[in-house]
């Protein structure tokens, strides 16, 4: 089962917004939010809440791709999230997430008994490539027990 299939099966909001997983690797996660009239705002673009969910979902996908092998000993959780809306988004949008710290560094902290935190940056873009939003989600790996 792919990460996209797993998240679609376990996170109802992913199905609600019909998010599409285009790429999920430890280096990059790319998700798409189709243009859907029921999730538009007052100017005809995707609602801010839908774009936030898209970005947070992209950040979660890369966290699972990068740290899925750690799930037996730690739970990934978002700590903080910040989003900046740069341009009006119209039509379908994509979110591209990248890790802000090397996987090995985060795992080393977990090995030391710490609760590592790491940022995931997300760029939200229109079909023409313009960046409509930028997001940073800080995640942690909370050790079990």
C-alpha atoms as a printed R data frame, in Angstrom:
    type eleno elety resid chain resno       x      y       z
1   ATOM     1    CA   UNK     A     1   0.000  0.000   0.000
2   ATOM     2    CA   UNK     A     2   1.407  3.421  -0.942
3   ATOM     3    CA   UNK     A     3   1.578  6.309   1.519
4   ATOM     4    CA   UNK     A     4  -1.181  8.067  -0.418
5   ATOM     5    CA   UNK     A     5  -3.418  5.002  -0.237
6   ATOM     6    CA   UNK     A     6  -2.658  4.595   3.468
7   ATOM     7    CA   UNK     A     7  -3.504  8.210   4.270
8   ATOM     8    CA   UNK     A     8  -6.628  8.180   2.114
9   ATOM     9    CA   UNK     A     9  -7.761  5.081   4.013
10  ATOM    10    CA   UNK     A    10  -6.966  6.390   7.511
11  ATOM    11    CA   UNK     A    11  -7.476 10.184   7.316
12  ATOM    12    CA   UNK     A    12 -11.068 11.048   6.352
13  ATOM    13    CA   UNK     A    13 -10.202 14.678   5.458
14  ATOM    14    CA   UNK     A    14  -7.920 13.423   2.657
15  ATOM    15    CA   UNK     A    15 -10.919 11.696   1.078
16  ATOM    16    CA   UNK     A    16 -13.234 14.633   1.765
17  ATOM    17    CA   UNK     A    17 -11.022 17.030  -0.223
18  ATOM    18    CA   UNK     A    18 -10.104 14.393  -2.845
19  ATOM    19    CA   UNK     A    19  -6.395 15.063  -2.354
20  ATOM    20    CA   UNK     A    20  -4.169 13.353  -4.906
21  ATOM    21    CA   UNK     A    21  -0.730 11.989  -3.979
22  ATOM    22    CA   UNK     A    22   1.524 12.642  -6.971
23  ATOM    23    CA   UNK     A    23   4.871 11.857  -5.323
24  ATOM    24    CA   UNK     A    24   5.881 10.683  -1.858
25  ATOM    25    CA   UNK     A    25   9.546 10.089  -1.149
26  ATOM    26    CA   UNK     A    26  11.786 10.953   1.827
27  ATOM    27    CA   UNK     A    27  13.088 13.866  -0.290
28  ATOM    28    CA   UNK     A    28   9.823 15.327  -1.566
29  ATOM    29    CA   UNK     A    29   6.061 14.936  -1.308
30  ATOM    30    CA   UNK     A    30   3.757 16.463  -3.923
31  ATOM    31    CA   UNK     A    31  -0.006 16.537  -3.435
32  ATOM    32    CA   UNK     A    32  -2.743 18.068  -5.581
33  ATOM    33    CA   UNK     A    33  -6.030 19.673  -4.624
34  ATOM    34    CA   UNK     A    34  -8.430 19.515  -7.574
35  ATOM    35    CA   UNK     A    35 -10.596 22.532  -8.387
36  ATOM    36    CA   UNK     A    36 -13.913 21.768  -6.655
37  ATOM    37    CA   UNK     A    37 -16.706 24.332  -6.391
38  ATOM    38    CA   UNK     A    38 -17.744 23.170  -2.903
39  ATOM    39    CA   UNK     A    39 -14.294 24.111  -1.519
40  ATOM    40    CA   UNK     A    40 -13.950 27.565  -3.101
41  ATOM    41    CA   UNK     A    41 -13.717 30.886  -1.322
42  ATOM    42    CA   UNK     A    42 -15.400 34.238  -2.055
43  ATOM    43    CA   UNK     A    43 -13.051 34.992  -5.009
44  ATOM    44    CA   UNK     A    44 -13.507 31.602  -6.676
45  ATOM    45    CA   UNK     A    45 -10.271 29.934  -5.619
46  ATOM    46    CA   UNK     A    46  -9.622 27.164  -3.128
47  ATOM    47    CA   UNK     A    47 -10.622 28.081   0.427
48  ATOM    48    CA   UNK     A    48  -7.777 28.878   2.833
49  ATOM    49    CA   UNK     A    49  -8.778 25.910   4.997
50  ATOM    50    CA   UNK     A    50  -8.562 23.563   2.030
51  ATOM    51    CA   UNK     A    51  -5.116 24.918   1.122
52  ATOM    52    CA   UNK     A    52  -3.971 24.557   4.740
53  ATOM    53    CA   UNK     A    53  -5.153 20.943   4.740
54  ATOM    54    CA   UNK     A    54  -3.377 20.327   1.429
55  ATOM    55    CA   UNK     A    55  -0.103 21.728   2.806
56  ATOM    56    CA   UNK     A    56  -0.341 19.929   6.141
57  ATOM    57    CA   UNK     A    57  -1.156 16.688   4.327
58  ATOM    58    CA   UNK     A    58   1.896 17.098   2.083
59  ATOM    59    CA   UNK     A    59   4.054 17.650   5.168
60  ATOM    60    CA   UNK     A    60   2.620 14.515   6.777
61  ATOM    61    CA   UNK     A    61   3.264 12.467   3.658
62  ATOM    62    CA   UNK     A    62   6.962 13.340   3.593
63  ATOM    63    CA   UNK     A    63   7.233 12.653   7.334
64  ATOM    64    CA   UNK     A    64   5.791  9.172   6.793
65  ATOM    65    CA   UNK     A    65   8.052  8.571   3.799
66  ATOM    66    CA   UNK     A    66  11.139  9.689   5.723
67  ATOM    67    CA   UNK     A    67  10.370  8.187   9.134
68  ATOM    68    CA   UNK     A    68   7.975  5.309   8.449
69  ATOM    69    CA   UNK     A    69  10.606  2.874   9.674
70  ATOM    70    CA   UNK     A    70  10.498  4.575  13.104
71  ATOM    71    CA   UNK     A    71   6.752  4.105  13.711
72  ATOM    72    CA   UNK     A    72   7.284  1.129  16.019
73  ATOM    73    CA   UNK     A    73   9.030  3.393  18.519
74  ATOM    74    CA   UNK     A    74   7.712  6.913  17.894
75  ATOM    75    CA   UNK     A    75   4.570  8.717  16.757
76  ATOM    76    CA   UNK     A    76   4.924 11.633  14.305
77  ATOM    77    CA   UNK     A    77   2.902 14.675  15.410
78  ATOM    78    CA   UNK     A    78   2.681 18.246  14.132
79  ATOM    79    CA   UNK     A    79   3.807 20.807  16.717
80  ATOM    80    CA   UNK     A    80   3.187 24.131  14.965
81  ATOM    81    CA   UNK     A    81   2.069 25.262  11.529
82  ATOM    82    CA   UNK     A    82   2.306 28.634   9.821
83  ATOM    83    CA   UNK     A    83   0.980 29.580   6.411
84  ATOM    84    CA   UNK     A    84   1.439 32.714   4.319
85  ATOM    85    CA   UNK     A    85  -0.860 33.453   1.397
86  ATOM    86    CA   UNK     A    86   1.199 35.112  -1.356
87  ATOM    87    CA   UNK     A    87  -1.075 35.289  -4.414
88  ATOM    88    CA   UNK     A    88  -4.634 34.417  -5.278
89  ATOM    89    CA   UNK     A    89  -4.981 30.742  -6.023
90  ATOM    90    CA   UNK     A    90  -7.431 29.801  -8.749
91  ATOM    91    CA   UNK     A    91  -8.064 26.357 -10.165
92  ATOM    92    CA   UNK     A    92  -6.211 23.269  -9.052
93  ATOM    93    CA   UNK     A    93  -3.187 23.730  -6.790
94  ATOM    94    CA   UNK     A    94  -0.293 21.513  -5.751
95  ATOM    95    CA   UNK     A    95   1.726 21.438  -2.559
96  ATOM    96    CA   UNK     A    96   5.372 20.391  -2.540
97  ATOM    97    CA   UNK     A    97   6.869 19.503   0.843
98  ATOM    98    CA   UNK     A    98  10.556 19.183   1.727
99  ATOM    99    CA   UNK     A    99  12.266 18.225   4.980
100 ATOM   100    CA   UNK     A   100  14.254 20.927   6.730
101 ATOM   101    CA   UNK     A   101  16.688 18.565   8.494
102 ATOM   102    CA   UNK     A   102  18.535 15.427   7.412
103 ATOM   103    CA   UNK     A   103  16.706 12.221   8.333
104 ATOM   104    CA   UNK     A   104  19.856 10.792   9.960
105 ATOM   105    CA   UNK     A   105  20.106 13.769  12.346
106 ATOM   106    CA   UNK     A   106  16.505 13.386  13.471
107 ATOM   107    CA   UNK     A   107  16.882  9.621  13.976
108 ATOM   108    CA   UNK     A   108  20.134 10.181  15.919
109 ATOM   109    CA   UNK     A   109  18.242 12.429  18.372
110 ATOM   110    CA   UNK     A   110  15.563  9.774  18.721
111 ATOM   111    CA   UNK     A   111  18.322  7.195  19.380
112 ATOM   112    CA   UNK     A   112  19.608  9.454  22.192
113 ATOM   113    CA   UNK     A   113  16.201  9.327  23.865
114 ATOM   114    CA   UNK     A   114  15.263 12.832  22.796
115 ATOM   115    CA   UNK     A   115  12.048 14.029  21.187
116 ATOM   116    CA   UNK     A   116  13.341 15.538  17.940
117 ATOM   117    CA   UNK     A   117  11.624 18.399  16.165
118 ATOM   118    CA   UNK     A   118  12.116 19.274  12.511
119 ATOM   119    CA   UNK     A   119  10.551 21.691  10.044
120 ATOM   120    CA   UNK     A   120   8.848 20.739   6.812
121 ATOM   121    CA   UNK     A   121   8.497 23.533   4.268
122 ATOM   122    CA   UNK     A   122   5.677 23.511   1.759
123 ATOM   123    CA   UNK     A   123   5.190 25.548  -1.412
124 ATOM   124    CA   UNK     A   124   1.634 25.756  -2.755
125 ATOM   125    CA   UNK     A   125   1.434 26.534  -6.481
126 ATOM   126    CA   UNK     A   126  -1.114 27.236  -9.190
127 ATOM   127    CA   UNK     A   127  -1.015 25.454 -12.540
128 ATOM   128    CA   UNK     A   128   1.016 28.341 -14.015
129 ATOM   129    CA   UNK     A   129   3.747 27.693 -11.428
130 ATOM   130    CA   UNK     A   130   3.124 30.810  -9.344
131 ATOM   131    CA   UNK     A   131   3.601 30.225  -5.622
132 ATOM   132    CA   UNK     A   132   0.319 31.136  -3.956
133 ATOM   133    CA   UNK     A   133   1.232 30.041  -0.452
134 ATOM   134    CA   UNK     A   134   4.165 29.058   1.724
135 ATOM   135    CA   UNK     A   135   3.820 26.912   4.801
136 ATOM   136    CA   UNK     A   136   6.074 25.573   7.512
137 ATOM   137    CA   UNK     A   137   4.966 22.716   9.725
138 ATOM   138    CA   UNK     A   138   7.208 21.749  12.620
139 ATOM   139    CA   UNK     A   139   6.891 18.034  13.386
140 ATOM   140    CA   UNK     A   140   8.118 15.909  16.258
141 ATOM   141    CA   UNK     A   141   8.699 12.207  16.711
142 ATOM   142    CA   UNK     A   142   7.233 11.473  20.133
143 ATOM   143    CA   UNK     A   143   8.828  8.327  21.577
144 ATOM   144    CA   UNK     A   144   6.361  5.629  22.584
145 ATOM   145    CA   UNK     A   145   5.964  4.933  26.273
